[in-house]
Amino acid sequence: RIAVSYDVACQYVKHFRKRFEAQFPDIKDHDRFEFLIPKMHLYAHKDNCHYRYSFNYTEGCGRTDGEAPERSWAALNELATSTREMNSAHCHEVLEDRVNNINFRK
């Protein structure tokens, strides 16, 4: 099973199967994906989303909140002005260095 955390998973999942089959026709186990809404975003959704897409009610997710990717944005956002004029290779290298540093400090 693969848990996918997305702010509007309840909307994205509606056409996921069709899009997945079109993009990856050779992969048949698309039913392994389980879509969940990060905890901070879940409260803006309707009540039926709270139970169907909540990390709290999903077996195997433990105390995951689904917000981990957003935690590094503050550290990456400060690079926006310095990477704006870089070519894609240099930009990639700078961002990769910062992400490696974030992971090292954990």
CSV table of N, CA and C in Angstrom, one decimal:
chain,number,residue,atom,x,y,z
A,1,ARG,N,0.8,-1.2,0.0
A,1,ARG,CA,0.0,0.0,0.0
A,1,ARG,C,0.9,1.2,0.0
A,2,ILE,N,0.5,2.2,-0.7
A,2,ILE,CA,1.2,3.5,-0.8
A,2,ILE,C,0.3,4.6,-0.4
A,3,ALA,N,0.7,5.3,0.6
A,3,ALA,CA,-0.1,6.5,1.1
A,3,ALA,C,0.3,7.7,0.4
A,4,VAL,N,-0.6,8.5,-0.2
A,4,VAL,CA,-0.3,9.7,-0.9
A,4,VAL,C,-1.0,10.8,-0.1
A,5,SER,N,-0.2,11.8,0.3
A,5,SER,CA,-0.7,12.9,1.1
A,5,SER,C,-0.8,14.1,0.1
A,6,TYR,N,-2.1,14.7,0.0
A,6,TYR,CA,-2.3,15.8,-0.9
A,6,TYR,C,-3.4,16.7,-0.3
A,7,ASP,N,-3.2,18.0,-0.3
A,7,ASP,CA,-4.2,18.9,0.3
A,7,ASP,C,-5.6,18.7,-0.2
A,8,VAL,N,-5.8,18.4,-1.4
A,8,VAL,CA,-7.2,18.2,-1.9
A,8,VAL,C,-7.3,16.8,-2.5
A,9,ALA,N,-6.9,15.8,-1.7
A,9,ALA,CA,-6.9,14.4,-2.2
A,9,ALA,C,-8.3,14.0,-2.5
A,10,CYS,N,-9.3,14.5,-1.8
A,10,CYS,CA,-10.7,14.1,-2.1
A,10,CYS,C,-11.1,14.5,-3.5
A,11,GLN,N,-10.6,15.5,-4.0
A,11,GLN,CA,-10.9,15.9,-5.4
A,11,GLN,C,-10.0,15.2,-6.4
A,12,TYR,N,-8.7,15.1,-6.1
A,12,TYR,CA,-7.7,14.4,-7.0
A,12,TYR,C,-8.1,13.0,-7.3
A,13,VAL,N,-8.5,12.3,-6.2
A,13,VAL,CA,-8.8,10.8,-6.4
A,13,VAL,C,-9.9,10.5,-7.3
A,14,LYS,N,-10.8,11.5,-7.6
A,14,LYS,CA,-11.9,11.2,-8.5
A,14,LYS,C,-11.6,10.7,-9.9
A,15,HIS,N,-10.5,11.3,-10.4
A,15,HIS,CA,-10.1,10.9,-11.8
A,15,HIS,C,-8.7,10.3,-11.8
A,16,PHE,N,-8.2,9.9,-10.6
A,16,PHE,CA,-6.9,9.3,-10.5
A,16,PHE,C,-6.7,8.1,-11.4
A,17,ARG,N,-7.6,7.1,-11.3
A,17,ARG,CA,-7.5,5.9,-12.0
A,17,ARG,C,-7.4,6.1,-13.5
A,18,LYS,N,-8.2,6.9,-14.0
A,18,LYS,CA,-8.2,7.2,-15.5
A,18,LYS,C,-6.9,7.9,-15.9
A,19,ARG,N,-6.4,8.8,-15.1
A,19,ARG,CA,-5.1,9.5,-15.4
A,19,ARG,C,-3.9,8.5,-15.3
A,20,PHE,N,-4.0,7.7,-14.2
A,20,PHE,CA,-2.9,6.8,-14.0
A,20,PHE,C,-2.8,5.8,-15.1
A,21,GLU,N,-3.9,5.2,-15.5
A,21,GLU,CA,-3.9,4.2,-16.6
A,21,GLU,C,-3.5,4.8,-17.9
A,22,ALA,N,-3.8,6.1,-18.1
A,22,ALA,CA,-3.3,6.7,-19.4
A,22,ALA,C,-1.8,7.0,-19.4
A,23,GLN,N,-1.3,7.4,-18.2
A,23,GLN,CA,0.1,7.7,-18.1
A,23,GLN,C,1.0,6.5,-18.0
A,24,PHE,N,0.5,5.4,-17.3
A,24,PHE,CA,1.3,4.2,-17.0
A,24,PHE,C,0.5,3.0,-17.3
A,25,PRO,N,0.2,2.7,-18.6
A,25,PRO,CA,-0.6,1.6,-19.0
A,25,PRO,C,-0.1,0.2,-18.6
A,26,ASP,N,1.2,0.1,-18.4
A,26,ASP,CA,1.8,-1.2,-18.0
A,26,ASP,C,1.7,-1.5,-16.6
A,27,ILE,N,1.4,-0.5,-15.7
A,27,ILE,CA,1.3,-0.8,-14.3
A,27,ILE,C,-0.1,-1.0,-13.9
A,28,LYS,N,-0.4,-2.2,-13.4
A,28,LYS,CA,-1.8,-2.5,-13.1
A,28,LYS,C,-2.2,-2.4,-11.6
A,29,ASP,N,-1.3,-2.2,-10.7
A,29,ASP,CA,-1.6,-2.2,-9.3
A,29,ASP,C,-1.9,-0.8,-8.8
A,30,HIS,N,-2.6,0.0,-9.5
A,30,HIS,CA,-3.0,1.4,-9.1
A,30,HIS,C,-3.9,1.4,-7.9
A,31,ASP,N,-4.4,0.3,-7.5
A,31,ASP,CA,-5.3,0.2,-6.4
A,31,ASP,C,-4.5,0.2,-5.1
A,32,ARG,N,-3.2,0.1,-5.2
A,32,ARG,CA,-2.4,0.2,-4.0
A,32,ARG,C,-2.3,1.6,-3.3
A,33,PHE,N,-2.7,2.6,-4.1
A,33,PHE,CA,-2.6,4.0,-3.6
A,33,PHE,C,-3.7,4.3,-2.7
A,34,GLU,N,-3.4,4.9,-1.6
A,34,GLU,CA,-4.4,5.4,-0.6
A,34,GLU,C,-4.2,6.9,-0.4
A,35,PHE,N,-5.2,7.6,-0.8
A,35,PHE,CA,-5.1,9.1,-0.7
A,35,PHE,C,-5.5,9.6,0.6
A,36,LEU,N,-4.7,10.5,1.2
A,36,LEU,CA,-5.0,11.1,2.5
A,36,LEU,C,-4.8,12.6,2.5
A,37,ILE,N,-5.5,13.3,3.3
A,37,ILE,CA,-5.4,14.7,3.4
A,37,ILE,C,-4.5,15.1,4.7
A,38,PRO,N,-3.5,15.9,4.5
A,38,PRO,CA,-2.7,16.3,5.7
A,38,PRO,C,-3.6,16.9,6.8
A,39,LYS,N,-3.2,16.6,8.0
A,39,LYS,CA,-4.0,17.0,9.2
A,39,LYS,C,-4.3,18.5,9.2
A,40,MET,N,-3.4,19.4,8.9
A,40,MET,CA,-3.6,20.8,9.0
A,40,MET,C,-4.7,21.2,8.0
A,41,HIS,N,-4.8,20.6,6.8
A,41,HIS,CA,-5.7,20.9,5.8
A,41,HIS,C,-7.1,20.2,5.9
A,42,LEU,N,-7.1,19.2,6.7
A,42,LEU,CA,-8.3,18.3,6.8
A,42,LEU,C,-9.5,19.1,7.4
A,43,TYR,N,-9.2,20.0,8.3
A,43,TYR,CA,-10.3,20.7,9.0
A,43,TYR,C,-11.1,21.7,8.1
A,44,ALA,N,-10.5,22.0,6.9
A,44,ALA,CA,-11.2,22.9,5.9
A,44,ALA,C,-12.1,22.1,5.0
A,45,HIS,N,-12.1,20.7,5.2
A,45,HIS,CA,-12.9,19.9,4.3
A,45,HIS,C,-14.2,19.5,5.0
A,46,LYS,N,-15.1,18.9,4.3
A,46,LYS,CA,-16.4,18.5,4.8
A,46,LYS,C,-16.2,17.3,5.7
A,47,ASP,N,-17.2,17.0,6.5
A,47,ASP,CA,-17.2,16.0,7.5
A,47,ASP,C,-16.9,14.6,6.9
A,48,ASN,N,-17.4,14.3,5.8
A,48,ASN,CA,-17.2,12.9,5.2
A,48,ASN,C,-15.7,12.8,4.8
A,49,CYS,N,-15.0,13.8,4.5
A,49,CYS,CA,-13.6,13.8,4.2
A,49,CYS,C,-12.8,13.4,5.4
A,50,HIS,N,-13.3,13.9,6.6
A,50,HIS,CA,-12.5,13.7,7.8
A,50,HIS,C,-12.3,12.2,8.1
A,51,TYR,N,-13.2,11.4,7.8
A,51,TYR,CA,-13.1,9.9,8.1
A,51,TYR,C,-12.5,9.2,7.0
A,52,ARG,N,-12.8,9.5,5.8
A,52,ARG,CA,-12.3,8.8,4.6
A,52,ARG,C,-10.8,9.1,4.3
A,53,TYR,N,-10.4,10.3,4.5
A,53,TYR,CA,-9.0,10.7,4.1
A,53,TYR,C,-8.1,11.1,5.3
A,54,SER,N,-8.5,10.7,6.5
A,54,SER,CA,-7.7,11.1,7.7
A,54,SER,C,-6.6,10.2,8.0
A,55,PHE,N,-5.4,10.7,8.3
A,55,PHE,CA,-4.3,9.9,8.8
A,55,PHE,C,-4.7,9.2,10.1
A,56,ASN,N,-5.5,9.8,10.9
A,56,ASN,CA,-5.9,9.2,12.2
A,56,ASN,C,-6.6,7.9,12.1
A,57,TYR,N,-7.3,7.7,11.0
A,57,TYR,CA,-8.1,6.5,10.8
A,57,TYR,C,-7.5,5.5,9.8
A,58,THR,N,-6.3,5.7,9.4
A,58,THR,CA,-5.7,4.9,8.4
A,58,THR,C,-4.7,3.9,9.0
A,59,GLU,N,-4.9,2.7,8.9
A,59,GLU,CA,-4.0,1.7,9.5
A,59,GLU,C,-2.6,1.8,8.8
A,60,GLY,N,-1.6,1.7,9.7
A,60,GLY,CA,-0.2,1.8,9.3
A,60,GLY,C,0.4,3.1,9.2
A,61,CYS,N,-0.4,4.2,9.4
A,61,CYS,CA,0.2,5.5,9.3
A,61,CYS,C,0.7,6.1,10.6
A,62,GLY,N,0.4,5.4,11.7
A,62,GLY,CA,0.9,5.8,13.0
A,62,GLY,C,0.4,7.3,13.3
A,63,ARG,N,1.3,8.1,13.8
A,63,ARG,CA,0.9,9.5,14.1
A,63,ARG,C,1.4,10.4,13.1
A,64,THR,N,1.5,10.0,11.8
A,64,THR,CA,1.9,10.8,10.7
A,64,THR,C,0.9,11.9,10.5
A,65,ASP,N,1.4,13.1,10.2
A,65,ASP,CA,0.4,14.2,9.9
A,65,ASP,C,0.4,14.6,8.5
A,66,GLY,N,1.3,14.1,7.6
A,66,GLY,CA,1.2,14.4,6.2
A,66,GLY,C,1.7,15.8,5.8
A,67,GLU,N,2.3,16.5,6.8
A,67,GLU,CA,2.8,17.9,6.5
A,67,GLU,C,4.3,18.0,6.3
A,68,ALA,N,5.0,16.9,6.4
A,68,ALA,CA,6.5,16.9,6.3
A,68,ALA,C,7.1,17.6,5.1
A,69,PRO,N,6.5,17.5,3.9
A,69,PRO,CA,7.1,18.2,2.8
A,69,PRO,C,7.1,19.7,3.0
A,70,GLU,N,6.1,20.2,3.6
A,70,GLU,CA,5.9,21.6,3.8
A,70,GLU,C,6.8,22.2,4.8
A,71,ARG,N,7.4,21.4,5.7
A,71,ARG,CA,8.3,21.9,6.8
A,71,ARG,C,9.6,22.5,6.2
A,72,SER,N,10.0,22.0,5.1
A,72,SER,CA,11.3,22.5,4.6
A,72,SER,C,11.2,23.7,3.7
A,73,TRP,N,9.9,24.1,3.4
A,73,TRP,CA,9.7,25.3,2.5
A,73,TRP,C,10.4,26.5,3.0
A,74,ALA,N,10.3,26.8,4.3
A,74,ALA,CA,10.9,28.0,4.8
A,74,ALA,C,12.4,28.1,4.5
A,75,ALA,N,13.1,27.0,4.7
A,75,ALA,CA,14.5,26.9,4.4
A,75,ALA,C,14.8,27.0,2.9
A,76,LEU,N,13.9,26.5,2.1
A,76,LEU,CA,14.1,26.6,0.7
A,76,LEU,C,13.7,27.9,0.1
A,77,ASN,N,12.7,28.6,0.6
A,77,ASN,CA,12.2,29.8,0.1
A,77,ASN,C,13.2,30.9,0.1
A,78,GLU,N,14.1,30.9,1.1
A,78,GLU,CA,15.1,31.9,1.2
A,78,GLU,C,16.1,31.9,0.1
A,79,LEU,N,16.1,30.7,-0.7
A,79,LEU,CA,17.0,30.6,-1.8
A,79,LEU,C,16.4,31.2,-3.1
A,80,ALA,N,15.2,31.6,-3.1
A,80,ALA,CA,14.5,32.0,-4.3
A,80,ALA,C,15.2,33.1,-5.0
A,81,THR,N,15.6,34.1,-4.3
A,81,THR,CA,16.3,35.3,-4.9
A,81,THR,C,17.6,34.9,-5.5
A,82,SER,N,18.4,34.0,-4.9
A,82,SER,CA,19.7,33.7,-5.4
A,82,SER,C,19.6,32.6,-6.5
A,83,THR,N,18.6,31.8,-6.6
A,83,THR,CA,18.5,30.8,-7.6
A,83,THR,C,17.7,31.3,-8.9
A,84,ARG,N,17.0,32.5,-8.7
A,84,ARG,CA,16.2,33.0,-9.8
A,84,ARG,C,16.9,33.2,-11.1
A,85,GLU,N,18.1,33.6,-11.1
A,85,GLU,CA,18.9,33.9,-12.3
A,85,GLU,C,19.8,32.7,-12.7
A,86,MET,N,19.8,31.6,-12.0
A,86,MET,CA,20.7,30.5,-12.3
A,86,MET,C,20.1,29.6,-13.4
A,87,ASN,N,21.0,28.9,-14.1
A,87,ASN,CA,20.5,28.0,-15.1
A,87,ASN,C,19.9,26.8,-14.3
A,88,SER,N,19.2,25.9,-14.9
A,88,SER,CA,18.6,24.8,-14.2
A,88,SER,C,19.6,23.9,-13.5
A,89,ALA,N,20.7,23.6,-14.0
A,89,ALA,CA,21.7,22.7,-13.4
A,89,ALA,C,22.3,23.3,-12.1
A,90,HIS,N,22.6,24.6,-12.1
A,90,HIS,CA,23.1,25.3,-10.9
A,90,HIS,C,22.0,25.4,-9.9
A,91,CYS,N,20.8,25.7,-10.3
A,91,CYS,CA,19.7,25.8,-9.4
A,91,CYS,C,19.4,24.4,-8.7
A,92,HIS,N,19.5,23.4,-9.5
A,92,HIS,CA,19.3,22.0,-8.9
A,92,HIS,C,20.4,21.7,-7.9
A,93,GLU,N,21.6,22.1,-8.2
A,93,GLU,CA,22.7,21.8,-7.3
A,93,GLU,C,22.6,22.6,-6.0
A,94,VAL,N,22.2,23.8,-6.0
A,94,VAL,CA,22.0,24.6,-4.8
A,94,VAL,C,20.9,24.1,-4.0
A,95,LEU,N,19.7,23.7,-4.6
A,95,LEU,CA,18.6,23.2,-3.9
A,95,LEU,C,18.9,21.8,-3.3
A,96,GLU,N,19.6,21.0,-4.0
A,96,GLU,CA,20.0,19.7,-3.5
A,96,GLU,C,21.0,19.8,-2.3
A,97,ASP,N,21.9,20.8,-2.4
A,97,ASP,CA,22.8,21.0,-1.2
A,97,ASP,C,22.0,21.4,0.0
A,98,ARG,N,21.0,22.3,-0.2
A,98,ARG,CA,20.2,22.7,1.0
A,98,ARG,C,19.4,21.6,1.5
A,99,VAL,N,18.8,20.8,0.7
A,99,VAL,CA,17.9,19.7,1.1
A,99,VAL,C,18.8,18.6,1.9
A,100,ASN,N,20.0,18.4,1.3
A,100,ASN,CA,20.9,17.5,2.0
A,100,ASN,C,21.3,18.0,3.4
A,101,ASN,N,21.5,19.3,3.5
A,101,ASN,CA,21.8,19.9,4.8
A,101,ASN,C,20.7,19.8,5.8
A,102,ILE,N,19.4,20.0,5.3
A,102,ILE,CA,18.2,19.8,6.1
A,102,ILE,C,18.2,18.4,6.6
A,103,ASN,N,18.4,17.4,5.7
A,103,ASN,CA,18.4,16.0,6.2
A,103,ASN,C,19.5,15.7,7.1
A,104,PHE,N,20.6,16.3,6.9
A,104,PHE,CA,21.8,16.0,7.8
A,104,PHE,C,21.5,16.5,9.2
A,105,ARG,N,20.8,17.7,9.3
A,105,ARG,CA,20.5,18.3,10.6
A,105,ARG,C,19.4,17.6,11.4
A,106,LYS,N,18.7,16.6,10.8
A,106,LYS,CA,17.6,16.0,11.5
A,106,LYS,C,18.1,15.1,12.6
